[in-house]
PDB file of C-alpha atoms in Angstrom:
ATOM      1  CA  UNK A  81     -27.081  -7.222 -10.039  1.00  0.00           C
ATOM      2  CA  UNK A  82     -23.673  -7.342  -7.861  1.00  0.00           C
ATOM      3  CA  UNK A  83     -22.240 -10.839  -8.664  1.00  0.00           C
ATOM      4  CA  UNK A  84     -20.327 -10.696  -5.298  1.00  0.00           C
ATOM      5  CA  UNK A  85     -23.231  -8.547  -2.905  1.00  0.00           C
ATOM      6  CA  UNK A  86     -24.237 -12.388  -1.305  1.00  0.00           C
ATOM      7  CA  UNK A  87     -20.217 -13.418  -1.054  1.00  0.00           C
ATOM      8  CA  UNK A  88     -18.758 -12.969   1.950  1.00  0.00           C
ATOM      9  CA  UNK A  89     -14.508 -11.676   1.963  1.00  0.00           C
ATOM     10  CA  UNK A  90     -12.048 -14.668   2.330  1.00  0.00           C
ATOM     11  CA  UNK A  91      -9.968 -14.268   5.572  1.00  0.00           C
ATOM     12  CA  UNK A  92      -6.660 -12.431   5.237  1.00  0.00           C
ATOM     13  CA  UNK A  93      -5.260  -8.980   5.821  1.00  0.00           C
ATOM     14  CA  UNK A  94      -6.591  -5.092   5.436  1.00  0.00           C
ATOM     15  CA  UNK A  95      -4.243  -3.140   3.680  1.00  0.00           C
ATOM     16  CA  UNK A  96      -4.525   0.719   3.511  1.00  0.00           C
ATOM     17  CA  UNK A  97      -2.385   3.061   1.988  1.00  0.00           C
ATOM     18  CA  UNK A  98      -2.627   6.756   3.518  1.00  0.00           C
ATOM     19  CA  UNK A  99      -3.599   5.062   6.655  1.00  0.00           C
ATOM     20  CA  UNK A 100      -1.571   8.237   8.969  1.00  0.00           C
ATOM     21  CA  UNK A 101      -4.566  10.174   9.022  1.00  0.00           C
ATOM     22  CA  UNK A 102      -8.255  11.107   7.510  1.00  0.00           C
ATOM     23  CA  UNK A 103     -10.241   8.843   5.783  1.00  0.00           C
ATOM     24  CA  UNK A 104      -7.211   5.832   6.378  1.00  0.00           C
ATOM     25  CA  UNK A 105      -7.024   6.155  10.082  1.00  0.00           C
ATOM     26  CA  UNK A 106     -10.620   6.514  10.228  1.00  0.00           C
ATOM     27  CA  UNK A 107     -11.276   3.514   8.046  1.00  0.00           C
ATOM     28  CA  UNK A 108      -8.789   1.532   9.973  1.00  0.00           C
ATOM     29  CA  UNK A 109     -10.271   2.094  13.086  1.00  0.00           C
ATOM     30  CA  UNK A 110     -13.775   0.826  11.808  1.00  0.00           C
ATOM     31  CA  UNK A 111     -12.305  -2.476  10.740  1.00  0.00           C
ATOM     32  CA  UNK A 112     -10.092  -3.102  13.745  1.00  0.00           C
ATOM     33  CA  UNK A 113     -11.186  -6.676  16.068  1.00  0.00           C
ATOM     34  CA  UNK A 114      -9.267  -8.881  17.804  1.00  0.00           C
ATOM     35  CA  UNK A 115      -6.973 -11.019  15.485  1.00  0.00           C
ATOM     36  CA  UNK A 116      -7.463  -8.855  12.565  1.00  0.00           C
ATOM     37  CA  UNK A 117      -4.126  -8.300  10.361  1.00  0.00           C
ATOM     38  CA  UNK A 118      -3.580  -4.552   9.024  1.00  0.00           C
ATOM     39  CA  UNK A 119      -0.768  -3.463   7.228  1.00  0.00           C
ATOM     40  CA  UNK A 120      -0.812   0.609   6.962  1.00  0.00           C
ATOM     41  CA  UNK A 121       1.457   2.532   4.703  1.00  0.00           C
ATOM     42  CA  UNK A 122       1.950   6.366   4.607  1.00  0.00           C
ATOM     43  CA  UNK A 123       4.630   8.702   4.583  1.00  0.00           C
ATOM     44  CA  UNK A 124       4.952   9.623   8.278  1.00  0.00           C
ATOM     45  CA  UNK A 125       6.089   7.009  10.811  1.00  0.00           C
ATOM     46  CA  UNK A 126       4.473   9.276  13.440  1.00  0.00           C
ATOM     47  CA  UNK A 127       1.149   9.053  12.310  1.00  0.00           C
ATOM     48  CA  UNK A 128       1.064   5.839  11.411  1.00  0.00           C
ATOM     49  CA  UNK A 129       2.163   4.693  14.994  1.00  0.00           C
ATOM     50  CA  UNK A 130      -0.467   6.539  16.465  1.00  0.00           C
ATOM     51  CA  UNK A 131      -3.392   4.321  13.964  1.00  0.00           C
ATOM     52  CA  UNK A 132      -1.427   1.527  14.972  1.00  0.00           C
ATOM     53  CA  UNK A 133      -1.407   1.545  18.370  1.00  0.00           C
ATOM     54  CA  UNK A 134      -5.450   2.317  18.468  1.00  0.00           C
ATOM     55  CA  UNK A 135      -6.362  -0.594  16.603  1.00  0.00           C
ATOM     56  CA  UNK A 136      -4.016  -2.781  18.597  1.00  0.00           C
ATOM     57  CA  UNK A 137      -5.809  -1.559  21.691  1.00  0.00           C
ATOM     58  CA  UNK A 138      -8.670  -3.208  19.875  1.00  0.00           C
ATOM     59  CA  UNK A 139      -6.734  -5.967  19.677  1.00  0.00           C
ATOM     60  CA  UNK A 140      -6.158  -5.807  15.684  1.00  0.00           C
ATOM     61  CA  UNK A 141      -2.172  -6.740  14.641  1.00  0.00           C
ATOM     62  CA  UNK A 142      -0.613  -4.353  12.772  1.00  0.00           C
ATOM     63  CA  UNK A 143       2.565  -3.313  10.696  1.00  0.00           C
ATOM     64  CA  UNK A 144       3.688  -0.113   9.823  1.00  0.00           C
ATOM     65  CA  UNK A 145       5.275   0.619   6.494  1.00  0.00           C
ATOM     66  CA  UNK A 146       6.551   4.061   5.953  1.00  0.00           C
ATOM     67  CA  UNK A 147       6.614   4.919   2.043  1.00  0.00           C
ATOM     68  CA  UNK A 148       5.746   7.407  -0.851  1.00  0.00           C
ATOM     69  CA  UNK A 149       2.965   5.412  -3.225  1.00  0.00           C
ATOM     70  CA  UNK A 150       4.682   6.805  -6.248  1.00  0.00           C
ATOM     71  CA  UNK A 151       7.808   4.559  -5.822  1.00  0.00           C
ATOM     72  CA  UNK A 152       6.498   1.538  -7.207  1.00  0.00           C
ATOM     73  CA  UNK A 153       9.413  -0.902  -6.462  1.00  0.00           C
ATOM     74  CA  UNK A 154       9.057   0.190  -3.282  1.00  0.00           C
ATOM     75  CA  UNK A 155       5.266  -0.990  -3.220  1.00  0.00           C
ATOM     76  CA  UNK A 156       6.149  -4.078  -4.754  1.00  0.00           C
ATOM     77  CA  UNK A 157       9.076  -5.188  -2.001  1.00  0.00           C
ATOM     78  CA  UNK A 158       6.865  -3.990   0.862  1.00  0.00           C
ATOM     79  CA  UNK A 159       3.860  -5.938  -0.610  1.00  0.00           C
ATOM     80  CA  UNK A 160       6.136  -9.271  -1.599  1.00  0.00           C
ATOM     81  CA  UNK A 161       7.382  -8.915   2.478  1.00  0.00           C
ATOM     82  CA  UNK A 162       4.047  -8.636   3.819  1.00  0.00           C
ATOM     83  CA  UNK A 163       2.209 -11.589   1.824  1.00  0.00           C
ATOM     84  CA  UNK A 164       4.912 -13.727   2.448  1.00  0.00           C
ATOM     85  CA  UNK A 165       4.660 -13.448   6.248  1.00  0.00           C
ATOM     86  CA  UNK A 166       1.221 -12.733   6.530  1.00  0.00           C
ATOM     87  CA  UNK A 167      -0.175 -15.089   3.721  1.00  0.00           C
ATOM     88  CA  UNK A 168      -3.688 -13.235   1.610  1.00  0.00           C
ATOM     89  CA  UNK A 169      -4.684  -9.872   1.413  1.00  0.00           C
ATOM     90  CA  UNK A 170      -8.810  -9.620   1.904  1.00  0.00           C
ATOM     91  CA  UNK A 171      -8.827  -5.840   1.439  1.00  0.00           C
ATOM     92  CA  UNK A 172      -6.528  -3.596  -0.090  1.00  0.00           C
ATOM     93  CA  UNK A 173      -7.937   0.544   0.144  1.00  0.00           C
ATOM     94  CA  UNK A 174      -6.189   2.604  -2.082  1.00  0.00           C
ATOM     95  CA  UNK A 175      -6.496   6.398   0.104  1.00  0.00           C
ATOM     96  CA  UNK A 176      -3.342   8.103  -0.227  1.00  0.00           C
ATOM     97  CA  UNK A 177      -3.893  11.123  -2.228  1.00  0.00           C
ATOM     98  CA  UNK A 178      -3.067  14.945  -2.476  1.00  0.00           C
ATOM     99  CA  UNK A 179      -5.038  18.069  -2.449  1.00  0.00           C
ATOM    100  CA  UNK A 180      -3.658  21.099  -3.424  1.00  0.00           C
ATOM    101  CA  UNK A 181      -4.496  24.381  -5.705  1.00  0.00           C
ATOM    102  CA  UNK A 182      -3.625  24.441  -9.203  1.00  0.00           C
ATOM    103  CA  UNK A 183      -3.735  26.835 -12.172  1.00  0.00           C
ATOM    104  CA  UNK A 184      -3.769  26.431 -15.575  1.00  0.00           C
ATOM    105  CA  UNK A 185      -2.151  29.567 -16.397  1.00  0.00           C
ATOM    106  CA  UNK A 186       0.754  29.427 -14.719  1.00  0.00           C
ATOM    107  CA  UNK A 187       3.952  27.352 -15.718  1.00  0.00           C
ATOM    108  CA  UNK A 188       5.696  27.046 -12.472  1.00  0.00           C
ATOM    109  CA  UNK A 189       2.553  25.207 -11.455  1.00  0.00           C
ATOM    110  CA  UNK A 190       3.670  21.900 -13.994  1.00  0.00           C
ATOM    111  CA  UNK A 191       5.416  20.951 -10.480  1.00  0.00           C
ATOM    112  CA  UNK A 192       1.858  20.557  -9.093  1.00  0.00           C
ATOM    113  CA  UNK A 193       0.517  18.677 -11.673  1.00  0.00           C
ATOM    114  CA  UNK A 194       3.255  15.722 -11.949  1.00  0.00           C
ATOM    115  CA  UNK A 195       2.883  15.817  -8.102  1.00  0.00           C
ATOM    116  CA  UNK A 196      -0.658  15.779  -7.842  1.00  0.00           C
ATOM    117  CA  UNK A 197      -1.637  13.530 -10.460  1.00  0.00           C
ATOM    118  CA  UNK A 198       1.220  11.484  -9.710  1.00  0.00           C
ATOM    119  CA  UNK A 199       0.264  10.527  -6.429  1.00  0.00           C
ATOM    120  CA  UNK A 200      -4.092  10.357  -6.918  1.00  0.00           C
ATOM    121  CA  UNK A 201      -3.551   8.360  -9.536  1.00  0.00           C
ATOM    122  CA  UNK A 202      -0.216   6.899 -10.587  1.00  0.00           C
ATOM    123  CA  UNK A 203       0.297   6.511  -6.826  1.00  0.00           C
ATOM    124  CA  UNK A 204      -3.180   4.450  -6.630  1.00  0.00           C
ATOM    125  CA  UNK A 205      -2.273   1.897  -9.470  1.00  0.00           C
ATOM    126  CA  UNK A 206       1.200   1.444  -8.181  1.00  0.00           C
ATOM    127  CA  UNK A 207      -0.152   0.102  -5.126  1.00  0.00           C
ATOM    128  CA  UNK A 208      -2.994  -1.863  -6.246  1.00  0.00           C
ATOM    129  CA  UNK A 209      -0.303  -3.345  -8.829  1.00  0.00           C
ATOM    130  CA  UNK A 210       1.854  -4.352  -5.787  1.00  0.00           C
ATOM    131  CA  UNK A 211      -0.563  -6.348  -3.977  1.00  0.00           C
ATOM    132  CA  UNK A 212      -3.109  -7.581  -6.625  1.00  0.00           C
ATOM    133  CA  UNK A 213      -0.880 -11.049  -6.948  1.00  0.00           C
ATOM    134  CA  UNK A 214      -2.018 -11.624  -3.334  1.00  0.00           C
ATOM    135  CA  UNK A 215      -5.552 -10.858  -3.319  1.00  0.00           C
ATOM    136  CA  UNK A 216      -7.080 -14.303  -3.686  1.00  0.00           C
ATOM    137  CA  UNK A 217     -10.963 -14.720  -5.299  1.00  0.00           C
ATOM    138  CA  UNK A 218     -13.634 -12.591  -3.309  1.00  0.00           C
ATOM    139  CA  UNK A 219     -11.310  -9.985  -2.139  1.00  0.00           C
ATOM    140  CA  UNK A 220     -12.213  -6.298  -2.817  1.00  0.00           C
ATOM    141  CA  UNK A 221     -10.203  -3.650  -4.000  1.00  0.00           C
ATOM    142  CA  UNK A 222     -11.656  -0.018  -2.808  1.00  0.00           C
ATOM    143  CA  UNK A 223     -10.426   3.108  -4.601  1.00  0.00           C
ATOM    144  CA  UNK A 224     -10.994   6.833  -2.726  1.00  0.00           C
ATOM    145  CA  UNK A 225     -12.188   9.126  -4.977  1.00  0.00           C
ATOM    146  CA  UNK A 226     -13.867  12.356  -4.656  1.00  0.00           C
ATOM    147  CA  UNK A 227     -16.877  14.174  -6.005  1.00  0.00           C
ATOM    148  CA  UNK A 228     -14.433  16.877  -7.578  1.00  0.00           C
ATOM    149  CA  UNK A 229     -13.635  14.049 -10.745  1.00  0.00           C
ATOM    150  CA  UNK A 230     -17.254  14.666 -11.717  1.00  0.00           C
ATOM    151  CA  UNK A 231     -16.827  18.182 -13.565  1.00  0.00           C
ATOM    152  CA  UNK A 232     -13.886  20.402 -13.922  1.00  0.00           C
ATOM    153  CA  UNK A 233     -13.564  22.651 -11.190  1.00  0.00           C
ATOM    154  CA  UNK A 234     -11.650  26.459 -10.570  1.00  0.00           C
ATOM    155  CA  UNK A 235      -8.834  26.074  -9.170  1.00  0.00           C
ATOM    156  CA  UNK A 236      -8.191  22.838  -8.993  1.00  0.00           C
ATOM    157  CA  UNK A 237      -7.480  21.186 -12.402  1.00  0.00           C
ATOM    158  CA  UNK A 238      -5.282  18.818 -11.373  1.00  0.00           C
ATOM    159  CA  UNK A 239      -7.005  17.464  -8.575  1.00  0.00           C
ATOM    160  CA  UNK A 240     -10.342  17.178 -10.569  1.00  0.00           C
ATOM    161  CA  UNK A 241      -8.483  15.327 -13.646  1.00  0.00           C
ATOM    162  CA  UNK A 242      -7.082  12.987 -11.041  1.00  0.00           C
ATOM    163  CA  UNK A 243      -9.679  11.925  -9.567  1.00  0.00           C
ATOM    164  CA  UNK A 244     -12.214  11.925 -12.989  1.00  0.00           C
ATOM    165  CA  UNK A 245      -9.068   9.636 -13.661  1.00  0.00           C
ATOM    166  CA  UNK A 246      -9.473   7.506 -10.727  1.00  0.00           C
ATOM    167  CA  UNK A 247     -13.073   6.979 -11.521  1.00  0.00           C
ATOM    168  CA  UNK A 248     -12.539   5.262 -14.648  1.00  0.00           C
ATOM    169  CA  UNK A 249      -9.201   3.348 -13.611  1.00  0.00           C
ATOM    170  CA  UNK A 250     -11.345   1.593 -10.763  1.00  0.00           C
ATOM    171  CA  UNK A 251     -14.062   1.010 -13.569  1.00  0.00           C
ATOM    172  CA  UNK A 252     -11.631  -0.496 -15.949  1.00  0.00           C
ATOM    173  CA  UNK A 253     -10.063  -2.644 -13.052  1.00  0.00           C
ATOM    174  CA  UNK A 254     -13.389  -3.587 -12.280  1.00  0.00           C
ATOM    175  CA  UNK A 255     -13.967  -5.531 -15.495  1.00  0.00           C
ATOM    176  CA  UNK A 256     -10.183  -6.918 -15.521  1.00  0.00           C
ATOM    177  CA  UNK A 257     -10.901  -8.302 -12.319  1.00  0.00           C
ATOM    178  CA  UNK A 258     -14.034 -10.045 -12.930  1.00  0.00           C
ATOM    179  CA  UNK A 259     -12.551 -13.235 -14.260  1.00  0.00           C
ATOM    180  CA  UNK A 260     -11.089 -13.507 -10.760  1.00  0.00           C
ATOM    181  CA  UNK A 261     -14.010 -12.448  -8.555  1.00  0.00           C
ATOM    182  CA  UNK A 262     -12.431  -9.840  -7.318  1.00  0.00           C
ATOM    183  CA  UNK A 263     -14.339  -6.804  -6.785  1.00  0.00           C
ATOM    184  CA  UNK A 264     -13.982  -3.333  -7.180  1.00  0.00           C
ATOM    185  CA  UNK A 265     -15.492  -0.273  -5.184  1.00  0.00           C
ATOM    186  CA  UNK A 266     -15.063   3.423  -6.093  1.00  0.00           C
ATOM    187  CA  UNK A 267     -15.706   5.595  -3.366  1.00  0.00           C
ATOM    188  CA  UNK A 268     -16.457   9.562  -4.431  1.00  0.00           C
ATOM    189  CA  UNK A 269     -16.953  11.653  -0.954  1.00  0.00           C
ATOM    190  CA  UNK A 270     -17.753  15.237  -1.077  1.00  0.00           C
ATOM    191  CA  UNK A 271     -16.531  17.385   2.147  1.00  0.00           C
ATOM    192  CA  UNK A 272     -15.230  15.275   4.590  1.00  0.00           C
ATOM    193  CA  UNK A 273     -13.296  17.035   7.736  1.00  0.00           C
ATOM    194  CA  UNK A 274      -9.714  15.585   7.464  1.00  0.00           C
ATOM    195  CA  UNK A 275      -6.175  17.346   7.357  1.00  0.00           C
ATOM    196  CA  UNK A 276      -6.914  17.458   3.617  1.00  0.00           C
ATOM    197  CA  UNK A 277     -10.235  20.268   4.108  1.00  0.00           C
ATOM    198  CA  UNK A 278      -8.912  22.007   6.784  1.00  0.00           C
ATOM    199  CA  UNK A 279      -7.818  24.858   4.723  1.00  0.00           C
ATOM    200  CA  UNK A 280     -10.299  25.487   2.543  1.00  0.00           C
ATOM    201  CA  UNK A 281     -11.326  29.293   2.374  1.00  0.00           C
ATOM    202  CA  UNK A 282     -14.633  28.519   0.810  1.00  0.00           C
ATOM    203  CA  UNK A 283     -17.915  27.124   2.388  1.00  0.00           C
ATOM    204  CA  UNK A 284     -18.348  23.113   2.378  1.00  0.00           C
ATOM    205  CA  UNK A 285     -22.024  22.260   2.133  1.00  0.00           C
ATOM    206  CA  UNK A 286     -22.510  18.436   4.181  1.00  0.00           C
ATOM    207  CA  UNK A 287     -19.013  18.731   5.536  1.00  0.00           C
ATOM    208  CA  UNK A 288     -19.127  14.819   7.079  1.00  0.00           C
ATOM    209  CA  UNK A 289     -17.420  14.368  10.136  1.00  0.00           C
ATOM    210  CA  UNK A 290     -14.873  11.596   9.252  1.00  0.00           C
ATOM    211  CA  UNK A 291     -15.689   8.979  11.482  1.00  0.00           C
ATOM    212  CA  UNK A 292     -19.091   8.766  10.949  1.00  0.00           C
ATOM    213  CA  UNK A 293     -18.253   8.755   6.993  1.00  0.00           C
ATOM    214  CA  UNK A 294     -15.902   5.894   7.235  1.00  0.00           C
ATOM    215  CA  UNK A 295     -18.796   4.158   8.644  1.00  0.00           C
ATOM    216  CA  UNK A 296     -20.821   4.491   5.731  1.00  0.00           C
ATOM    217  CA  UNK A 297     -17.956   4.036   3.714  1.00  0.00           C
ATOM    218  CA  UNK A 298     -17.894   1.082   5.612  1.00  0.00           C
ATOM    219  CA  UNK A 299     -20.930  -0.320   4.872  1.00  0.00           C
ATOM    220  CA  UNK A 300     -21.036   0.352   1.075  1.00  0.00           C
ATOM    221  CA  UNK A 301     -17.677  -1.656   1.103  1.00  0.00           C
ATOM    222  CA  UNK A 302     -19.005  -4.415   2.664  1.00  0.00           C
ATOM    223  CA  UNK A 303     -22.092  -4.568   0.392  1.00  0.00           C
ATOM    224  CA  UNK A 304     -19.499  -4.614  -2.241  1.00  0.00           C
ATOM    225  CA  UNK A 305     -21.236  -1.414  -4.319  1.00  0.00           C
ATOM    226  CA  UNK A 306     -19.333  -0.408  -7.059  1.00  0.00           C
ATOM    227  CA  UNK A 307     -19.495   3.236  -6.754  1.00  0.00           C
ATOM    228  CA  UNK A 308     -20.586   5.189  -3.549  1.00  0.00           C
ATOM    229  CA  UNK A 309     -21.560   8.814  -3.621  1.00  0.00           C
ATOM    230  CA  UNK A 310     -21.548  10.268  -0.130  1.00  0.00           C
ATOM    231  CA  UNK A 311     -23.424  12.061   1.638  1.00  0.00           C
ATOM    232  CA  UNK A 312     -26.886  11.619  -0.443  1.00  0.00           C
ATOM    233  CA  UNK A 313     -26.958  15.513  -0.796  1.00  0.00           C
ATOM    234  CA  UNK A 314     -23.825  15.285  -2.954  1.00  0.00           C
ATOM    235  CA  UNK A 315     -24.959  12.616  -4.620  1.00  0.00           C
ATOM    236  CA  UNK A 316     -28.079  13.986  -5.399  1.00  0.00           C
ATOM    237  CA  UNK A 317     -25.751  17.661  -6.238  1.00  0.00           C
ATOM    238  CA  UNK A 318     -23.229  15.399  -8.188  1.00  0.00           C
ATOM    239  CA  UNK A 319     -25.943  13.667 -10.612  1.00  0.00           C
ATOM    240  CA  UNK A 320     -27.253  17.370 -11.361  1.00  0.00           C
ATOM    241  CA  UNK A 321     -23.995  19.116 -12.361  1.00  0.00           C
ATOM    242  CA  UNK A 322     -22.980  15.772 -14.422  1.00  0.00           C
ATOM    243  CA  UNK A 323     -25.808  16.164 -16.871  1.00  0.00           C
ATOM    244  CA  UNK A 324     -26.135  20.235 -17.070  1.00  0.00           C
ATOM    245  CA  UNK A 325     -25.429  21.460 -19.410  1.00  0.00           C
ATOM    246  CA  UNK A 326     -21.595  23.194 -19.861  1.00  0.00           C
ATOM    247  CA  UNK A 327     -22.663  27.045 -20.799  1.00  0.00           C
ATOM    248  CA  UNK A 328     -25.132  26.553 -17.425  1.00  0.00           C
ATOM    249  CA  UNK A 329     -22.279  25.421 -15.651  1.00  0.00           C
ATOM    250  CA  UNK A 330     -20.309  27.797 -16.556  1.00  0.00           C
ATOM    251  CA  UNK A 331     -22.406  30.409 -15.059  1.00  0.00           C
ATOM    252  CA  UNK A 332     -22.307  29.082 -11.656  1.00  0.00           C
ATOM    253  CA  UNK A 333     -18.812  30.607 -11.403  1.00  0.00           C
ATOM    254  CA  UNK A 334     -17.918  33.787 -10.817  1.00  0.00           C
ATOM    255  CA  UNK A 335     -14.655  34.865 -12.803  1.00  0.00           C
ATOM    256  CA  UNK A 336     -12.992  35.553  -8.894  1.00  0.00           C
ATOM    257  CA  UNK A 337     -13.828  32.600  -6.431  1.00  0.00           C
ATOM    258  CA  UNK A 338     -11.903  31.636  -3.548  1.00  0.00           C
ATOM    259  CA  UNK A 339     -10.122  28.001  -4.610  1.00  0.00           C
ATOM    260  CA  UNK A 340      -7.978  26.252  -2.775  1.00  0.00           C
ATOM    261  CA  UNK A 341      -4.642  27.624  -1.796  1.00  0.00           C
ATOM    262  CA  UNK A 342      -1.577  27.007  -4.760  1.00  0.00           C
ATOM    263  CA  UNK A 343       1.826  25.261  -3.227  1.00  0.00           C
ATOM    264  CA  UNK A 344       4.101  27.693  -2.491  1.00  0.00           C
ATOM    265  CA  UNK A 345       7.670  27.265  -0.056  1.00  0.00           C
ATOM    266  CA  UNK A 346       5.697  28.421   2.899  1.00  0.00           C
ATOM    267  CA  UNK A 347       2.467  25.897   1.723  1.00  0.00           C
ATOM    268  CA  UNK A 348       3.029  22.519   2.844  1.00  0.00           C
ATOM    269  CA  UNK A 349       0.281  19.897   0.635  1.00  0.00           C
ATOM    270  CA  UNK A 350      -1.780  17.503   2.665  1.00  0.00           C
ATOM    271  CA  UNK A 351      -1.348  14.094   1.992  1.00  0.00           C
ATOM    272  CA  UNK A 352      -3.426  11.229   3.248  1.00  0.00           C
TER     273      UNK A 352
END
């Protein structure tokens, strides 16, 4: 039983990191109401105007704070700023993340690695670090995770390790956190159509429409879940492949499948 399912959040502020676009914008926009503080951080001021000045239309108040979640002293002034002005934080959503190729084989791709696992996860506690002091008893932290950190997948070894990573980061921050009754949500989408999936040269079974997942993301968060596979195919997909066993899952992949593409100088990764 969820200790905190009949609690309702404390008043204060949403923050979301990688609020610019996908899953943060949409997110955003499902918690905007009049008089409702937001503070959204991401990397492009652009992006993050355009969030802002929907949910202000909704009436919502909102600052902007343009930075890279791997620079933790950055985090920590922006987060120290914010609190000060704005007083608790009721929600903090951890989204900013990375999705790029990777592979194994290749040295030059170290670069992706550091940068990939640097930002999904490093990038994740560095924010939650920066505004933990002013989450106050019944606020909720919510991790974004992804289906991919349930087995290793071609292609993609550093964004499955990141996010298998994440996983048991928000589970071990869950039990930290307890003695404060603060609680912790993981949320582990499959295919959701964002900036992040848009170039993805192989098929996307239950590709979610990003809106309506945010929704349901919305929900779970509110119910305070712990972990929330989405949609219920995945889940149901996710559950198989965790307990098959590893020469069987081996043989569901051809030695040549399409993965994501690799970073190159014409390749531009897709943050969000």
């Amino acid at each position: 039983m969820n200790p905190f399912s009949a609690s309702r959040r404390p008043a204060g502020a949403i923050v979301i990191t990688g609020a610019g676009s996908g899953i943060g914008a949409a997110l955003a926009r499902c918690y905007a109401r009049p008089g409702q503080s937001f503070l959204l951080l991401g990397r492009r001021q652009a992006s993050l105007a355009q969030v802002a000045s929907e949910l202000r239309q909704q009436g919502a108040d909102v600052e902007l704070a343009t930075v890279d979640v791997r620079d933790p002293e950055a985090l920590a002034r922006i987060a120290a700023d914010f609190a000060k002005r704005h007083g608790p934080i009721a929600l903090l959503i951890a989204n900013a993340g990375i999705s790029v190729g990777s592979s194994c084989e290749l040295a030059e791709d170290c670069a992706i690695f550091a940068d990939v696992i640097g930002t999904n996860l490093l990038g994740m506690h560095y924010s939650i670090a920066a505004f933990l002091p002013y989450l106050p008893a019944q606020a909720q932290v919510v991790g974004i995770g992804s289906v991919a950190g349930f087995r290793g997948l071609p292609g993609a070894a550093a964004y499955a390790a990141s996010k298998a990573a994440v996983a048991v980061y928000l589970e071990s921050l869950r039990l930290d956190l307890r003695a404060r009754r603060i609680s912790v949500t993981c949320i582990a989408p499959g295919f959701i159509d964002t900036p992040m999936t848009a170039d993805n040269p192989y098929p996307m079974p239950w590709l979610m429409d990003v809106q309506r997942a945010a929704r349901k993301m919305r929900r779970s968060i509110d119910r305070r879940r712990r972990l929330v596979v989405m949609p219920w195919q995945m889940a149901c997909l996710s559950l198989a492949l965790r307990i098959m066993p590893s020469f069987l899952y081996e043989r569901l992949w051809p030695q040549r499948l399409a993965s994501k593409p690799r970073r190159s100088d014409s390749f531009s990764t897709k943050k969000e």
